[in-house]
Amino acid sequence: MHFTSEQRLDDGVLEREFTLGEIPGTLWTPASGEQAPLILMAHNNGLPKADPRLVARARYTAARGYAVATIDAAGCGDRPRSAAQEQARVDLRRAMQAGEPVDELFESLIGPLVENAVPEWQTTLDALLELPEARGPVGYSGGWTALGIRLAVAEPRIAAAGFFAGGYVPRPQREEAQQVTVPLLFLLQWDDEGNPRQRALDLFDAFGSREKTLHANLGGHTGTPWFELEDGTRFFDRHLK
């Protein structure tokens, strides 16, 4: 892991950009400089690590005593996309504009993104836990629920997860949900125009966790209340500290 830039933010959080082979990432650590539990933070279905909503969540979480990391995995953010991914995006935009069914197109786009992303996130996790600033137990927090489900099943170092119900979850991950057994906080926007409410509720019901909590708020896709960050921090405090 090679750090390429560093800046101390006005809240005292240290923000550092890094590269790990071809993987670009960002690590935020608390002002205290002490070793902190690690939270992996991913945004929805390939959006960039520099997305303002992700950065705001990461800074808030780091200021409350966590090491927070995100990456642009293969096909995500500014990293090159395959011809098949580009075609899937074109087909998806066309179908959405035409009001046509899009589930199969989402499957063809997001399924491969998840499969390609998981090994890179695991490689990043290996490197992060070698740093003196970060330690386990590890949490996962993100709008990319499909990735979070796959990681929670494949990666025993993840001890708790916070998911946003706003992104499409392919069939394989919906089937894997029953294998997710870590404590879970699931956020649902009741009026999310792109995510059928019943599908999200069915997914919550499918999770195998003995401790799982659903927070539902009125509003559309990007309207998650800021106070959910406070509740999310308390959730991770219970399981990672």
mmCIF file with all atom_site columns, N, CA and C in Angstrom, residues 67-105:
data_model
loop_
_atom_site.group_PDB
_atom_site.id
_atom_site.type_symbol
_atom_site.label_atom_id
_atom_site.label_alt_id
_atom_site.label_comp_id
_atom_site.label_asym_id
_atom_site.label_entity_id
_atom_site.label_seq_id
_atom_site.pdbx_PDB_ins_code
_atom_site.Cartn_x
_atom_site.Cartn_y
_atom_site.Cartn_z
_atom_site.occupancy
_atom_site.B_iso_or_equiv
_atom_site.pdbx_formal_charge
_atom_site.auth_seq_id
_atom_site.auth_comp_id
_atom_site.auth_asym_id
_atom_site.auth_atom_id
_atom_site.pdbx_PDB_model_num
ATOM 1   N N  . ALA A 1 67  ? -11.399 4.077  11.947  1.00 0.00 ? 67  ALA A N  1
ATOM 2   C CA . ALA A 1 67  ? -10.669 4.138  10.686  1.00 0.00 ? 67  ALA A CA 1
ATOM 3   C C  . ALA A 1 67  ? -11.655 3.732  9.594   1.00 0.00 ? 67  ALA A C  1
ATOM 4   N N  . VAL A 1 68  ? -11.786 4.558  8.566   1.00 0.00 ? 68  VAL A N  1
ATOM 5   C CA . VAL A 1 68  ? -12.769 4.325  7.510   1.00 0.00 ? 68  VAL A CA 1
ATOM 6   C C  . VAL A 1 68  ? -12.046 4.289  6.175   1.00 0.00 ? 68  VAL A C  1
ATOM 7   N N  . ALA A 1 69  ? -12.343 3.279  5.371   1.00 0.00 ? 69  ALA A N  1
ATOM 8   C CA . ALA A 1 69  ? -11.662 3.141  4.086   1.00 0.00 ? 69  ALA A CA 1
ATOM 9   C C  . ALA A 1 69  ? -12.662 2.837  2.981   1.00 0.00 ? 69  ALA A C  1
ATOM 10  N N  . THR A 1 70  ? -12.362 3.353  1.801   1.00 0.00 ? 70  THR A N  1
ATOM 11  C CA . THR A 1 70  ? -13.137 3.027  0.620   1.00 0.00 ? 70  THR A CA 1
ATOM 12  C C  . THR A 1 70  ? -12.193 2.889  -0.564  1.00 0.00 ? 70  THR A C  1
ATOM 13  N N  . ILE A 1 71  ? -12.643 2.195  -1.598  1.00 0.00 ? 71  ILE A N  1
ATOM 14  C CA . ILE A 1 71  ? -11.844 2.032  -2.812  1.00 0.00 ? 71  ILE A CA 1
ATOM 15  C C  . ILE A 1 71  ? -12.751 2.172  -4.030  1.00 0.00 ? 71  ILE A C  1
ATOM 16  N N  . ASP A 1 72  ? -12.117 2.422  -5.178  1.00 0.00 ? 72  ASP A N  1
ATOM 17  C CA . ASP A 1 72  ? -12.763 2.196  -6.462  1.00 0.00 ? 72  ASP A CA 1
ATOM 18  C C  . ASP A 1 72  ? -12.333 0.817  -6.927  1.00 0.00 ? 72  ASP A C  1
ATOM 19  N N  . ALA A 1 73  ? -13.230 -0.153 -6.793  1.00 0.00 ? 73  ALA A N  1
ATOM 20  C CA . ALA A 1 73  ? -12.919 -1.505 -7.244  1.00 0.00 ? 73  ALA A CA 1
ATOM 21  C C  . ALA A 1 73  ? -13.012 -1.578 -8.767  1.00 0.00 ? 73  ALA A C  1
ATOM 22  N N  . ALA A 1 74  ? -12.683 -2.728 -9.312  1.00 0.00 ? 74  ALA A N  1
ATOM 23  C CA . ALA A 1 74  ? -12.671 -2.903 -10.768 1.00 0.00 ? 74  ALA A CA 1
ATOM 24  C C  . ALA A 1 74  ? -14.019 -2.528 -11.377 1.00 0.00 ? 74  ALA A C  1
ATOM 25  N N  . GLY A 1 75  ? -13.988 -1.657 -12.399 1.00 0.00 ? 75  GLY A N  1
ATOM 26  C CA . GLY A 1 75  ? -15.200 -1.230 -13.067 1.00 0.00 ? 75  GLY A CA 1
ATOM 27  C C  . GLY A 1 75  ? -15.957 -0.145 -12.358 1.00 0.00 ? 75  GLY A C  1
ATOM 28  N N  . CYS A 1 76  ? -15.415 0.368  -11.249 1.00 0.00 ? 76  CYS A N  1
ATOM 29  C CA . CYS A 1 76  ? -16.097 1.369  -10.446 1.00 0.00 ? 76  CYS A CA 1
ATOM 30  C C  . CYS A 1 76  ? -15.360 2.707  -10.521 1.00 0.00 ? 76  CYS A C  1
ATOM 31  N N  . GLY A 1 77  ? -16.086 3.788  -10.256 1.00 0.00 ? 77  GLY A N  1
ATOM 32  C CA . GLY A 1 77  ? -15.466 5.095  -10.240 1.00 0.00 ? 77  GLY A CA 1
ATOM 33  C C  . GLY A 1 77  ? -14.829 5.417  -11.583 1.00 0.00 ? 77  GLY A C  1
ATOM 34  N N  . ASP A 1 78  ? -13.570 5.844  -11.542 1.00 0.00 ? 78  ASP A N  1
ATOM 35  C CA . ASP A 1 78  ? -12.853 6.210  -12.760 1.00 0.00 ? 78  ASP A CA 1
ATOM 36  C C  . ASP A 1 78  ? -12.075 5.054  -13.369 1.00 0.00 ? 78  ASP A C  1
ATOM 37  N N  . ARG A 1 79  ? -12.166 3.875  -12.792 1.00 0.00 ? 79  ARG A N  1
ATOM 38  C CA . ARG A 1 79  ? -11.407 2.751  -13.334 1.00 0.00 ? 79  ARG A CA 1
ATOM 39  C C  . ARG A 1 79  ? -12.043 2.227  -14.622 1.00 0.00 ? 79  ARG A C  1
ATOM 40  N N  . PRO A 1 80  ? -11.225 1.674  -15.498 1.00 0.00 ? 80  PRO A N  1
ATOM 41  C CA . PRO A 1 80  ? -11.751 1.224  -16.798 1.00 0.00 ? 80  PRO A CA 1
ATOM 42  C C  . PRO A 1 80  ? -12.880 0.203  -16.641 1.00 0.00 ? 80  PRO A C  1
ATOM 43  N N  . ARG A 1 81  ? -13.826 0.309  -17.547 1.00 0.00 ? 81  ARG A N  1
ATOM 44  C CA . ARG A 1 81  ? -14.933 -0.639 -17.595 1.00 0.00 ? 81  ARG A CA 1
ATOM 45  C C  . ARG A 1 81  ? -14.812 -1.485 -18.852 1.00 0.00 ? 81  ARG A C  1
ATOM 46  N N  . SER A 1 82  ? -15.274 -2.710 -18.745 1.00 0.00 ? 82  SER A N  1
ATOM 47  C CA . SER A 1 82  ? -15.232 -3.597 -19.902 1.00 0.00 ? 82  SER A CA 1
ATOM 48  C C  . SER A 1 82  ? -16.276 -3.166 -20.922 1.00 0.00 ? 82  SER A C  1
ATOM 49  N N  . ALA A 1 83  ? -16.109 -3.658 -22.129 1.00 0.00 ? 83  ALA A N  1
ATOM 50  C CA . ALA A 1 83  ? -17.092 -3.369 -23.170 1.00 0.00 ? 83  ALA A CA 1
ATOM 51  C C  . ALA A 1 83  ? -18.475 -3.884 -22.789 1.00 0.00 ? 83  ALA A C  1
ATOM 52  N N  . ALA A 1 84  ? -18.506 -5.042 -22.118 1.00 0.00 ? 84  ALA A N  1
ATOM 53  C CA . ALA A 1 84  ? -19.789 -5.596 -21.693 1.00 0.00 ? 84  ALA A CA 1
ATOM 54  C C  . ALA A 1 84  ? -20.461 -4.703 -20.658 1.00 0.00 ? 84  ALA A C  1
ATOM 55  N N  . GLN A 1 85  ? -19.676 -4.151 -19.727 1.00 0.00 ? 85  GLN A N  1
ATOM 56  C CA . GLN A 1 85  ? -20.243 -3.243 -18.733 1.00 0.00 ? 85  GLN A CA 1
ATOM 57  C C  . GLN A 1 85  ? -20.777 -1.981 -19.381 1.00 0.00 ? 85  GLN A C  1
ATOM 58  N N  . GLU A 1 86  ? -20.017 -1.413 -20.306 1.00 0.00 ? 86  GLU A N  1
ATOM 59  C CA . GLU A 1 86  ? -20.465 -0.197 -20.982 1.00 0.00 ? 86  GLU A CA 1
ATOM 60  C C  . GLU A 1 86  ? -21.752 -0.455 -21.760 1.00 0.00 ? 86  GLU A C  1
ATOM 61  N N  . GLN A 1 87  ? -21.836 -1.602 -22.439 1.00 0.00 ? 87  GLN A N  1
ATOM 62  C CA . GLN A 1 87  ? -23.037 -1.913 -23.190 1.00 0.00 ? 87  GLN A CA 1
ATOM 63  C C  . GLN A 1 87  ? -24.225 -2.115 -22.256 1.00 0.00 ? 87  GLN A C  1
ATOM 64  N N  . ALA A 1 88  ? -23.984 -2.773 -21.113 1.00 0.00 ? 88  ALA A N  1
ATOM 65  C CA . ALA A 1 88  ? -25.060 -2.973 -20.144 1.00 0.00 ? 88  ALA A CA 1
ATOM 66  C C  . ALA A 1 88  ? -25.584 -1.636 -19.633 1.00 0.00 ? 88  ALA A C  1
ATOM 67  N N  . ARG A 1 89  ? -24.702 -0.669 -19.400 1.00 0.00 ? 89  ARG A N  1
ATOM 68  C CA . ARG A 1 89  ? -25.136 0.655  -18.950 1.00 0.00 ? 89  ARG A CA 1
ATOM 69  C C  . ARG A 1 89  ? -25.951 1.367  -20.033 1.00 0.00 ? 89  ARG A C  1
ATOM 70  N N  . VAL A 1 90  ? -25.510 1.267  -21.279 1.00 0.00 ? 90  VAL A N  1
ATOM 71  C CA . VAL A 1 90  ? -26.260 1.876  -22.381 1.00 0.00 ? 90  VAL A CA 1
ATOM 72  C C  . VAL A 1 90  ? -27.645 1.253  -22.479 1.00 0.00 ? 90  VAL A C  1
ATOM 73  N N  . ASP A 1 91  ? -27.719 -0.061 -22.427 1.00 0.00 ? 91  ASP A N  1
ATOM 74  C CA . ASP A 1 91  ? -29.003 -0.759 -22.523 1.00 0.00 ? 91  ASP A CA 1
ATOM 75  C C  . ASP A 1 91  ? -29.910 -0.396 -21.355 1.00 0.00 ? 91  ASP A C  1
ATOM 76  N N  . LEU A 1 92  ? -29.313 -0.265 -20.159 1.00 0.00 ? 92  LEU A N  1
ATOM 77  C CA . LEU A 1 92  ? -30.098 0.070  -18.973 1.00 0.00 ? 92  LEU A CA 1
ATOM 78  C C  . LEU A 1 92  ? -30.690 1.469  -19.093 1.00 0.00 ? 92  LEU A C  1
ATOM 79  N N  . ARG A 1 93  ? -29.874 2.442  -19.516 1.00 0.00 ? 93  ARG A N  1
ATOM 80  C CA . ARG A 1 93  ? -30.389 3.812  -19.671 1.00 0.00 ? 93  ARG A CA 1
ATOM 81  C C  . ARG A 1 93  ? -31.510 3.864  -20.706 1.00 0.00 ? 93  ARG A C  1
ATOM 82  N N  . ARG A 1 94  ? -31.326 3.149  -21.795 1.00 0.00 ? 94  ARG A N  1
ATOM 83  C CA . ARG A 1 94  ? -32.352 3.142  -22.840 1.00 0.00 ? 94  ARG A CA 1
ATOM 84  C C  . ARG A 1 94  ? -33.659 2.554  -22.326 1.00 0.00 ? 94  ARG A C  1
ATOM 85  N N  . ALA A 1 95  ? -33.562 1.425  -21.615 1.00 0.00 ? 95  ALA A N  1
ATOM 86  C CA . ALA A 1 95  ? -34.764 0.763  -21.105 1.00 0.00 ? 95  ALA A CA 1
ATOM 87  C C  . ALA A 1 95  ? -35.474 1.631  -20.070 1.00 0.00 ? 95  ALA A C  1
ATOM 88  N N  . MET A 1 96  ? -34.704 2.288  -19.196 1.00 0.00 ? 96  MET A N  1
ATOM 89  C CA . MET A 1 96  ? -35.321 3.141  -18.181 1.00 0.00 ? 96  MET A CA 1
ATOM 90  C C  . MET A 1 96  ? -36.033 4.323  -18.827 1.00 0.00 ? 96  MET A C  1
ATOM 91  N N  . GLN A 1 97  ? -35.423 4.921  -19.846 1.00 0.00 ? 97  GLN A N  1
ATOM 92  C CA . GLN A 1 97  ? -36.055 6.049  -20.535 1.00 0.00 ? 97  GLN A CA 1
ATOM 93  C C  . GLN A 1 97  ? -37.325 5.626  -21.260 1.00 0.00 ? 97  GLN A C  1
ATOM 94  N N  . ALA A 1 98  ? -37.324 4.379  -21.721 1.00 0.00 ? 98  ALA A N  1
ATOM 95  C CA . ALA A 1 98  ? -38.487 3.875  -22.448 1.00 0.00 ? 98  ALA A CA 1
ATOM 96  C C  . ALA A 1 98  ? -39.540 3.271  -21.523 1.00 0.00 ? 98  ALA A C  1
ATOM 97  N N  . GLY A 1 99  ? -39.249 3.196  -20.227 1.00 0.00 ? 99  GLY A N  1
ATOM 98  C CA . GLY A 1 99  ? -40.190 2.607  -19.283 1.00 0.00 ? 99  GLY A CA 1
ATOM 99  C C  . GLY A 1 99  ? -40.311 1.108  -19.396 1.00 0.00 ? 99  GLY A C  1
ATOM 100 N N  . GLU A 1 100 ? -39.273 0.451  -19.898 1.00 0.00 ? 100 GLU A N  1
ATOM 101 C CA . GLU A 1 100 ? -39.285 -1.000 -20.073 1.00 0.00 ? 100 GLU A CA 1
ATOM 102 C C  . GLU A 1 100 ? -38.778 -1.702 -18.816 1.00 0.00 ? 100 GLU A C  1
ATOM 103 N N  . PRO A 1 101 ? -39.053 -3.009 -18.667 1.00 0.00 ? 101 PRO A N  1
ATOM 104 C CA . PRO A 1 101 ? -38.517 -3.758 -17.519 1.00 0.00 ? 101 PRO A CA 1
ATOM 105 C C  . PRO A 1 101 ? -36.986 -3.730 -17.520 1.00 0.00 ? 101 PRO A C  1
ATOM 106 N N  . VAL A 1 102 ? -36.409 -3.593 -16.320 1.00 0.00 ? 102 VAL A N  1
ATOM 107 C CA . VAL A 1 102 ? -34.952 -3.423 -16.252 1.00 0.00 ? 102 VAL A CA 1
ATOM 108 C C  . VAL A 1 102 ? -34.264 -4.448 -15.350 1.00 0.00 ? 102 VAL A C  1
ATOM 109 N N  . ASP A 1 103 ? -35.004 -5.339 -14.714 1.00 0.00 ? 103 ASP A N  1
ATOM 110 C CA . ASP A 1 103 ? -34.377 -6.258 -13.758 1.00 0.00 ? 103 ASP A CA 1
ATOM 111 C C  . ASP A 1 103 ? -33.269 -7.089 -14.392 1.00 0.00 ? 103 ASP A C  1
ATOM 112 N N  . GLU A 1 104 ? -33.510 -7.647 -15.562 1.00 0.00 ? 104 GLU A N  1
ATOM 113 C CA . GLU A 1 104 ? -32.503 -8.493 -16.196 1.00 0.00 ? 104 GLU A CA 1
ATOM 114 C C  . GLU A 1 104 ? -31.270 -7.686 -16.591 1.00 0.00 ? 104 GLU A C  1
ATOM 115 N N  . LEU A 1 105 ? -31.480 -6.432 -16.973 1.00 0.00 ? 105 LEU A N  1
ATOM 116 C CA . LEU A 1 105 ? -30.344 -5.579 -17.303 1.00 0.00 ? 105 LEU A CA 1
ATOM 117 C C  . LEU A 1 105 ? -29.536 -5.246 -16.060 1.00 0.00 ? 105 LEU A C  1
#
